[in-house]
Tab-separated table of C-alpha atoms and ligand atoms in Angstrom:
chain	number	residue	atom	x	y	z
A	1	UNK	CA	133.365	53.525	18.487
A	2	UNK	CA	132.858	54.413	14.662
A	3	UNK	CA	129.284	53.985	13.858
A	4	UNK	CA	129.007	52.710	10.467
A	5	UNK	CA	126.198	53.828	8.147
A	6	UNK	CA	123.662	51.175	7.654
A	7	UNK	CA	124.860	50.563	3.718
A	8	UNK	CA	128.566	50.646	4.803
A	9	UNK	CA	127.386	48.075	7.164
A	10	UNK	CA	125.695	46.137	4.560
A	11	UNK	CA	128.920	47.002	2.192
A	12	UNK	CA	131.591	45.847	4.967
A	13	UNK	CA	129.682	42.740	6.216
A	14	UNK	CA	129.389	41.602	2.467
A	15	UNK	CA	132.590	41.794	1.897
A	16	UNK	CA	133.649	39.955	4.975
A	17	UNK	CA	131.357	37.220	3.978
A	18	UNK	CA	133.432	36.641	0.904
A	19	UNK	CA	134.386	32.550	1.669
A	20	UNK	CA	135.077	32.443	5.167
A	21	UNK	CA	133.151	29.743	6.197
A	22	UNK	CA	134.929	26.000	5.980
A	23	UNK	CA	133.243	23.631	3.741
A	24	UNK	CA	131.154	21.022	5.523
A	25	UNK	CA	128.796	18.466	4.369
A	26	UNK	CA	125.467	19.330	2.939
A	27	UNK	CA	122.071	17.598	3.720
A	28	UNK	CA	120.418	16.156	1.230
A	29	UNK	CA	117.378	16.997	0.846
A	30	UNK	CA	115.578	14.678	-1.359
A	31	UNK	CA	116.318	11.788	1.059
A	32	UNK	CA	113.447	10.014	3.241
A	33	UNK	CA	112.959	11.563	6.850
A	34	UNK	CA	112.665	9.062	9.818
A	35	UNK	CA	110.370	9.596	12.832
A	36	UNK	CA	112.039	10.525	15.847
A	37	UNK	CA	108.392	11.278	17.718
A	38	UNK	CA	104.695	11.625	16.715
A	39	UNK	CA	101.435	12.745	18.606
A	40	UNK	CA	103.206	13.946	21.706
A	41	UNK	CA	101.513	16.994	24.470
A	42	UNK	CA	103.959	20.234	25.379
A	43	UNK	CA	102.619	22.047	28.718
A	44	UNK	CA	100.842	23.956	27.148
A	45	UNK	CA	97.904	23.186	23.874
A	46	UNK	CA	98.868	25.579	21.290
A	47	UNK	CA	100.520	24.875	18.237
A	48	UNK	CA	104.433	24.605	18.423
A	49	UNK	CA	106.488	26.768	16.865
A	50	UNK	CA	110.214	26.117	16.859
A	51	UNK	CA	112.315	23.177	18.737
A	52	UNK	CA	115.654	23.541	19.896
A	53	UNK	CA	118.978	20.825	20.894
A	54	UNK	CA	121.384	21.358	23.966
A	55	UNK	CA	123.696	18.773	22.378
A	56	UNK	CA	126.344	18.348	24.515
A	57	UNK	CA	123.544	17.884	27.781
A	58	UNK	CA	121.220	16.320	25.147
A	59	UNK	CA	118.447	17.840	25.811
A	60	UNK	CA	115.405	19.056	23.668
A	61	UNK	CA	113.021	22.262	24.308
A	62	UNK	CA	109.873	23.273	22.125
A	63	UNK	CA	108.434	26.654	22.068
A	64	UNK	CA	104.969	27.448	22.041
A	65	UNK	CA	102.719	30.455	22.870
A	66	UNK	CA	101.468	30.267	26.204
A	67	UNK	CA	97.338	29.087	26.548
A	68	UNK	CA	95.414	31.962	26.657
A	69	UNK	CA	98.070	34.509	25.241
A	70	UNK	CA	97.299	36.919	22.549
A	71	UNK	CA	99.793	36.690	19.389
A	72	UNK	CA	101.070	39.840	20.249
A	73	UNK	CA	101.680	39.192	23.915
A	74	UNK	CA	104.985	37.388	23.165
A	75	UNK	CA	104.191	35.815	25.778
A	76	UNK	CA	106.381	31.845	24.830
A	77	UNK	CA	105.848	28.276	26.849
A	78	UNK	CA	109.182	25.759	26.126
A	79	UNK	CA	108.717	23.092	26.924
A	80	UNK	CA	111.211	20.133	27.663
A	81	UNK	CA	110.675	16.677	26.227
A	82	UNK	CA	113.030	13.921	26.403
A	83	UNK	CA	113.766	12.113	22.646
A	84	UNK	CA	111.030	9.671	23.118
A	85	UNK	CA	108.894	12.720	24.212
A	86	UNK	CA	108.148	13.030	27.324
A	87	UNK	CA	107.926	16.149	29.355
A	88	UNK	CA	110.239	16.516	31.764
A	89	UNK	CA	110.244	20.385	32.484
A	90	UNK	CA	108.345	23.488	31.157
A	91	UNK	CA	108.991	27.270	31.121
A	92	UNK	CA	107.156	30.460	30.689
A	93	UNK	CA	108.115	33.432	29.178
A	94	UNK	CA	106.345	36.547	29.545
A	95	UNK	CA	107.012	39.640	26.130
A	96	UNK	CA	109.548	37.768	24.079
A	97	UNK	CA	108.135	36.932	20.937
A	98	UNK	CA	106.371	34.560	18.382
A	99	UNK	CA	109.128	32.237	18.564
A	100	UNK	CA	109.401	31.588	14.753
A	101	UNK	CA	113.381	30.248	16.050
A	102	UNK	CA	115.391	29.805	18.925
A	103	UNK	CA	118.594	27.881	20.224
A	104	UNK	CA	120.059	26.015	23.048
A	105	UNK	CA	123.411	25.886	24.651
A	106	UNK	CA	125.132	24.028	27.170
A	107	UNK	CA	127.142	25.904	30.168
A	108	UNK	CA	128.553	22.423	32.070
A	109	UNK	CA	125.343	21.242	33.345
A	110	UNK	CA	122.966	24.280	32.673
A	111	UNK	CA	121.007	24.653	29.373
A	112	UNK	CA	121.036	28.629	28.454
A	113	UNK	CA	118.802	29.096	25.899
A	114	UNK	CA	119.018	31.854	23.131
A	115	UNK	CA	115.821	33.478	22.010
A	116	UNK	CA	114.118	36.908	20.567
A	117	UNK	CA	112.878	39.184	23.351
A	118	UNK	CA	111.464	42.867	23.795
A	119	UNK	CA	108.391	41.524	21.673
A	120	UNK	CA	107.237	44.533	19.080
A	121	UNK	CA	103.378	45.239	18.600
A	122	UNK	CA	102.971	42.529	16.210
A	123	UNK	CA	104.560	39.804	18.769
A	124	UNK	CA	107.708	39.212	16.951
A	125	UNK	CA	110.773	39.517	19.040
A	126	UNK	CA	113.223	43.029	18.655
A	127	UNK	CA	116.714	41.939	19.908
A	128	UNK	CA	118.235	38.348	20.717
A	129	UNK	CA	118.412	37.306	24.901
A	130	UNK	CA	120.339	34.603	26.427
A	131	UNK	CA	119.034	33.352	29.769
A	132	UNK	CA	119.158	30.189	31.747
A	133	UNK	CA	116.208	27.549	31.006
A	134	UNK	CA	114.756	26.858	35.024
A	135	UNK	CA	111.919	24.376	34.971
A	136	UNK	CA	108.969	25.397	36.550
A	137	UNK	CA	110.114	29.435	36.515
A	138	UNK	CA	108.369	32.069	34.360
A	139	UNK	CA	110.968	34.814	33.290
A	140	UNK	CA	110.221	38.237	32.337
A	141	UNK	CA	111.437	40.626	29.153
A	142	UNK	CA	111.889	43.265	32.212
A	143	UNK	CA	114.110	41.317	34.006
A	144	UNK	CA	117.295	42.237	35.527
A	145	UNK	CA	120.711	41.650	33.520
A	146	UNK	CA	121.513	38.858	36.363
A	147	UNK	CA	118.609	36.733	34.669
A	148	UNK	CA	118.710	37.699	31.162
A	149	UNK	CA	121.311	39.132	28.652
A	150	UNK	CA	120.492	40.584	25.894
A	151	UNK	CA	121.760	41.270	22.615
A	152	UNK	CA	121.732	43.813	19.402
A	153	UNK	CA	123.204	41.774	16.243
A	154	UNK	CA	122.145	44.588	13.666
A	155	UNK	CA	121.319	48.212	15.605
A	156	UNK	CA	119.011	49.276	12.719
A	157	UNK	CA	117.092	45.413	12.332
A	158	UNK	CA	113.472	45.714	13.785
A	159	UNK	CA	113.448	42.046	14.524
A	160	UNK	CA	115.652	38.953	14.963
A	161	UNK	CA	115.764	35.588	15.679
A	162	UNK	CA	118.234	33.335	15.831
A	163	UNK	CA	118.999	29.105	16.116
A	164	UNK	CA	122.376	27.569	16.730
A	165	UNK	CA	124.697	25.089	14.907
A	166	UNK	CA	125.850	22.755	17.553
A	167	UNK	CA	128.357	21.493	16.052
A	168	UNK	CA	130.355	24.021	15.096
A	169	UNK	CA	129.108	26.122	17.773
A	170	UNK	CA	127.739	29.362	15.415
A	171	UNK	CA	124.947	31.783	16.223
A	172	UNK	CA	122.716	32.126	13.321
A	173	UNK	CA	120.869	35.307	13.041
A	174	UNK	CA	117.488	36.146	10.795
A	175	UNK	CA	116.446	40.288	11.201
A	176	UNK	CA	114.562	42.106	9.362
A	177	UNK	CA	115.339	45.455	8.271
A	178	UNK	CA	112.978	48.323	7.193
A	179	UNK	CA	113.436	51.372	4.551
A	180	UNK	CA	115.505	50.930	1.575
A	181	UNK	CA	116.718	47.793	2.320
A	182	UNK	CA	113.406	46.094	3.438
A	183	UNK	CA	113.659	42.575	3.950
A	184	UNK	CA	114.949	39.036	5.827
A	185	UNK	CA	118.744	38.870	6.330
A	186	UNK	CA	121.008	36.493	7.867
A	187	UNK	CA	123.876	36.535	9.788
A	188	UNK	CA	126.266	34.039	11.494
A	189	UNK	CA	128.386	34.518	14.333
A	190	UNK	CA	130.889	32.111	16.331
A	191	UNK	CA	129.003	31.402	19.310
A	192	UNK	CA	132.040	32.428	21.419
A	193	UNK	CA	132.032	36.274	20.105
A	194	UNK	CA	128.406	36.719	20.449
A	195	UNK	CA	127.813	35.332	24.115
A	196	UNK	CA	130.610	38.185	24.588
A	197	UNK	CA	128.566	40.825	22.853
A	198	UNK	CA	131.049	40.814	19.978
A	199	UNK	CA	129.053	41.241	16.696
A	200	UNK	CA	131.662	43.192	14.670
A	201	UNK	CA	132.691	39.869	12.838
A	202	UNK	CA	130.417	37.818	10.761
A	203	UNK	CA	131.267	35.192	9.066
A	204	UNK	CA	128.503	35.446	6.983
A	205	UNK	CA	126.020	38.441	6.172
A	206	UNK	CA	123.381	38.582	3.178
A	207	UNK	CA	119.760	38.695	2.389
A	208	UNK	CA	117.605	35.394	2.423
A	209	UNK	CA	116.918	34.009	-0.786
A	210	UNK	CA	113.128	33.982	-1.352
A	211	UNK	CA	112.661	31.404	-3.457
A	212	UNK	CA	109.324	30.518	-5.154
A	213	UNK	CA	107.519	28.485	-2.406
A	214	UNK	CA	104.002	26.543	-3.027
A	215	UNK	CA	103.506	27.548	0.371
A	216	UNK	CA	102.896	31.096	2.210
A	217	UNK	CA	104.909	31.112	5.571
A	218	UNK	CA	108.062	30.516	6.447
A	219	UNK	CA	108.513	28.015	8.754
A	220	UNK	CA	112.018	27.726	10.033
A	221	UNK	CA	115.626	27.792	9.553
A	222	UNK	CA	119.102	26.163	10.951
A	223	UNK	CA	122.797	26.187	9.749
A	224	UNK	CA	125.111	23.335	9.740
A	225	UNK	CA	128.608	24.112	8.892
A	226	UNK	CA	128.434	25.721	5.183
A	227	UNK	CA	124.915	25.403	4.723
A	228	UNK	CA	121.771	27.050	5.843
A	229	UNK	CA	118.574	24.933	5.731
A	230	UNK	CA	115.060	26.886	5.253
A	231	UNK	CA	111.720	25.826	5.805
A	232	UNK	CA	108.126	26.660	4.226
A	233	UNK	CA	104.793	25.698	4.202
A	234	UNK	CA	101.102	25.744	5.937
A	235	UNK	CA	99.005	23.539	7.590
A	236	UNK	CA	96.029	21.547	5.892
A	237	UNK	CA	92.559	22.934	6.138
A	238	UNK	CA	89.161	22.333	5.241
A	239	UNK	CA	89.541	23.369	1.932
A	240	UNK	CA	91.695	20.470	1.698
A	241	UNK	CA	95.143	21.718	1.229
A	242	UNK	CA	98.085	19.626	-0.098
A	243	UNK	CA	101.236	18.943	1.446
A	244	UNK	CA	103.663	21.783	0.101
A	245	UNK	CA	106.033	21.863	3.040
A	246	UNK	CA	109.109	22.661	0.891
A	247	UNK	CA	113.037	22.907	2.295
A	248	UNK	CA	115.633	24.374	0.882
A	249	UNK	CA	119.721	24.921	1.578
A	250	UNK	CA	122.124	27.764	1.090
A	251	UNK	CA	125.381	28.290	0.923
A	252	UNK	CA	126.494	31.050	3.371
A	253	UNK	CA	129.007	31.751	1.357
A	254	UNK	CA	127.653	33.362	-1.510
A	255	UNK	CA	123.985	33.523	0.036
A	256	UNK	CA	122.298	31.561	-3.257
A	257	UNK	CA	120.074	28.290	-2.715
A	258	UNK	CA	121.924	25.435	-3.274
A	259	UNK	CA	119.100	22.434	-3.729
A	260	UNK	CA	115.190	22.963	-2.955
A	261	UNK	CA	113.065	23.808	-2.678
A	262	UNK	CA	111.919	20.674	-2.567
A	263	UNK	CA	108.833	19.170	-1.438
A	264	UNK	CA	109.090	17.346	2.042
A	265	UNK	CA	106.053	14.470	2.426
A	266	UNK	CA	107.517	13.854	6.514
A	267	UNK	CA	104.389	12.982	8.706
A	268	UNK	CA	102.541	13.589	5.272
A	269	UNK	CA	99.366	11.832	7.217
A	270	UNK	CA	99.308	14.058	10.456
A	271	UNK	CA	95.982	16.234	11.198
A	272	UNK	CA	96.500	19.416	10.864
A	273	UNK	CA	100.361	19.405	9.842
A	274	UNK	CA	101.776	22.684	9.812
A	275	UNK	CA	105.728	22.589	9.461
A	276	UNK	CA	107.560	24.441	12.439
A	277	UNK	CA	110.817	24.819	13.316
A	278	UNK	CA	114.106	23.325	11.823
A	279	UNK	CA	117.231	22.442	14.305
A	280	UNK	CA	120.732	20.337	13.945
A	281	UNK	CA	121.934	17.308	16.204
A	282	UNK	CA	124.901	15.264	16.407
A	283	UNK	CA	124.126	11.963	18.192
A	284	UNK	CA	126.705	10.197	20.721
A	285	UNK	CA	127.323	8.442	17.667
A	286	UNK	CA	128.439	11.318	15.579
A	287	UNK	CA	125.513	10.837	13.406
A	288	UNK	CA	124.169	14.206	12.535
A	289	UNK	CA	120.509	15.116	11.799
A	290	UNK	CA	118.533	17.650	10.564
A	291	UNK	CA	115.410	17.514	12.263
A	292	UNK	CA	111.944	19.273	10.937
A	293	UNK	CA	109.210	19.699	13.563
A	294	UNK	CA	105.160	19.621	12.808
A	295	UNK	CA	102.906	20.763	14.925
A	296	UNK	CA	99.260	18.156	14.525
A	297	UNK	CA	95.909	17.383	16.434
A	298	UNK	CA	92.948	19.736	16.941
A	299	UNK	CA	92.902	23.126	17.959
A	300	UNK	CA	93.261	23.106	22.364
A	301	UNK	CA	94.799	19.675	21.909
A	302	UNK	CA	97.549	20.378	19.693
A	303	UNK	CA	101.061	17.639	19.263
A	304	UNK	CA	104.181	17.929	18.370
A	305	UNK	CA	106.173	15.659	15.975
A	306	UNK	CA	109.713	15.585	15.256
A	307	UNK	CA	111.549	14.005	12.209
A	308	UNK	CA	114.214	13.719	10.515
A	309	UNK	CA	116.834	13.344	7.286
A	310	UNK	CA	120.945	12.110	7.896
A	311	UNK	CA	121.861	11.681	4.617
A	312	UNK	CA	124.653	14.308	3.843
A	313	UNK	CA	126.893	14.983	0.063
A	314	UNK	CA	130.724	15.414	0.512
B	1	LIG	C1	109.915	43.988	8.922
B	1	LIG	O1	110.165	45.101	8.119
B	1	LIG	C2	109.049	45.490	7.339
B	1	LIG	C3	109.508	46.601	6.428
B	1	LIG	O2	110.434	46.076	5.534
B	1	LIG	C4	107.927	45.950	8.232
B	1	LIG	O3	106.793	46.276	7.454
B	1	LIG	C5	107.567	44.809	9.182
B	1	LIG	O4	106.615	45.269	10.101
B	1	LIG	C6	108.808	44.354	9.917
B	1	LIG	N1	108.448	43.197	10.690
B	1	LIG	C7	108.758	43.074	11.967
B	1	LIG	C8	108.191	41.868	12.605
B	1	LIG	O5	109.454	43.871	12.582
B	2	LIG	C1	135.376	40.329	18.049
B	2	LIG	O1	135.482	39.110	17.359
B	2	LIG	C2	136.437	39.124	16.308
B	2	LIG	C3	136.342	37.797	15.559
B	2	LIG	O2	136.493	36.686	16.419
B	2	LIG	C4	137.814	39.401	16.878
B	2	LIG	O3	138.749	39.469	15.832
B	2	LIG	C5	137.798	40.719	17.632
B	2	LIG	O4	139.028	40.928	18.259
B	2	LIG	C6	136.697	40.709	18.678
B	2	LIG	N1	136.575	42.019	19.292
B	2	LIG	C7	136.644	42.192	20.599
B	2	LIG	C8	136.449	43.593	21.081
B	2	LIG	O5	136.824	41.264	21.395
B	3	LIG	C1	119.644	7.402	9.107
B	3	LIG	O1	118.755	7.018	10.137
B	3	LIG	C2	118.114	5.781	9.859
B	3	LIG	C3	117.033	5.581	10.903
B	3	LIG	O2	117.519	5.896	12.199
B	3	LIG	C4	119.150	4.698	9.828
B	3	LIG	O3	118.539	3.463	9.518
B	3	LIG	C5	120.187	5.025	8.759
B	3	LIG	O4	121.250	4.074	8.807
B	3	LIG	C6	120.779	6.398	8.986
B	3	LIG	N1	121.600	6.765	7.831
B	3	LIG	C7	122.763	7.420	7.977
B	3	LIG	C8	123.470	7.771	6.707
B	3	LIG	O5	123.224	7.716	9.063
């Protein structure tokens, strides 16, 4: 195998980003949101973090850290909700991450979920894992390659995460790279290559745009087709912070922000309202959604709250 340098990895994936993914619709994002859920309990009480669609078994998970776990424990409850909310399932992870993103896929009846793993000393998840959701179970970063694949995107990235586009069945990947070319990248992948391993061939590879934000953290990301959706903002506090949950979409073909970021008022009431976790979702249908999660309610009674926009530009 010829390993490439990491700038002639940078250089090559560049170029093969050049237009080689189809043009799809785009979300728009200064359209309403609707309310898919409000107010509703995961297993556990901590804030969520990222939510995630098995659309073909139509199925929802949300990932939280587990009660009691330390931020740099990695140590991740997902939980399963139907789409009115209700839990139906729950599972614990032990040393995978913070769980900033993650994705679901279906494999006939079985959801496998894709998430970070190998958790680094700051809790945020070193390589990618694939491993098959079992209610009730609590699966280990040390297990065995029978329960749990795992993958290397970008050999010199220190982190990734990923989420999935459903419907046209990609991989996408954010890592973060150290040294001279410090910063958040992203990376897409046909979902068929990387369950294989295969990395060599993305059809998209370039550093996030970091666009000026009201808020300070960054909340979430998805793809659908062409586009790549971002998400930023904080929660309120006492001091009375204002709603500057912002989103944003890029084209993955030339990596620059193509509308945002705009200010997104969603749940604008909720307590607490921190934005977390973006995800994609083609009902039976064929109406496709991009949904934005909040996580609300006190601290050690924390809710989730799911939304969403369908209005999409040609
Ligand atoms: C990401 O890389 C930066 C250096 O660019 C490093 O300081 C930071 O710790 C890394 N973050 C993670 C979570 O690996
Ligand atoms: C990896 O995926 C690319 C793109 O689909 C393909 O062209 C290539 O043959 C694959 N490599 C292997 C070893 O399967
Ligand atoms: C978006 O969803 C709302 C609420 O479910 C619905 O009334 C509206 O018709 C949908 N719009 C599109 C373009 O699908």
């Amino acid at each position: 195998m010829v390993r490439l340098s990491l700038a002639a990895f940078i250089a090559l994936a560049a170029s093969l980003a050049t237009a080689v993914v189809p043009n799809s619709p785009r979300f728009d994002l200064s359209k309403p949101s609707y309310d898919l859920f409000r107010h509703k309990t995961l297993h556990d009480d901590t804030v969520q973090q990222s939510f995630a669609f098995d659309n073909t078994n139509r199925r929802l998970f949300v990932a939280q850290r587990r009660n009691g776990a330390s931020p740099e424990s990695g140590d991740l409850c997902i939980t399963q909700l139907d789409f009115s909310g209700k839990q139906l399932g729950y599972m614990h992870l032990s040393g995978f991450g913070h769980g900033v993103s993650f994705g679901a896929q279906a494999d006939g009846s079985a959801t496998y979920l894709w998430t970070e793993v190998d958790a680094n000393s700051k809790g945020y998840g070193k390589r990618l894992a694939r491993f098959k959701f079992g209610s009730g179970t609590t699966l280990s970063s040390t297990s065995g390659k029978d329960k749990l694949q795992k993958f290397t995107p970008v050999p010199d990235a220190t982190e990734h995460t990923c989420s999935i586009d459903p419907v046209h069945n990609r991989l996408v990947v954010r890592y973060n790279l150290s040294g001279k070319d410090k910063g958040k990248y992203i990376s897409v992948y046909s979902l068929t290559d990387a369950i294989k391993g295969n990395f060599s061939s993305p059809l998209a590879n370039f550093k996030q745009p970091l666009p000026k934000t009201q808020g300070e953290n960054f909340q979430g990301y998805t793809a659908y087709g062409r586009y790549l959706y971002l998400l930023w903002g904080d929660s309120y506090d006492a001091s009375g912070r204002k709603v500057n949950s912002e989103l944003a979409s890029v084209d993955l073909n030339t990596g620059k922000v193509v509308q945002g970021p705009l200010i997104t008022k969603a749940g604008s009431t909720l307590e607490f309202r921190e934005p977390e976790g973006l995800a994609v979702y083609k009902t039976a249908d064929g109406q496709v959604r991009l949904f934005l999660g909040f996580a609300s309610g006190k601290a050690g009674d924390r809710r989730s709250n799911l939304f969403y926009k369908n209005v999409t530009v040609a």
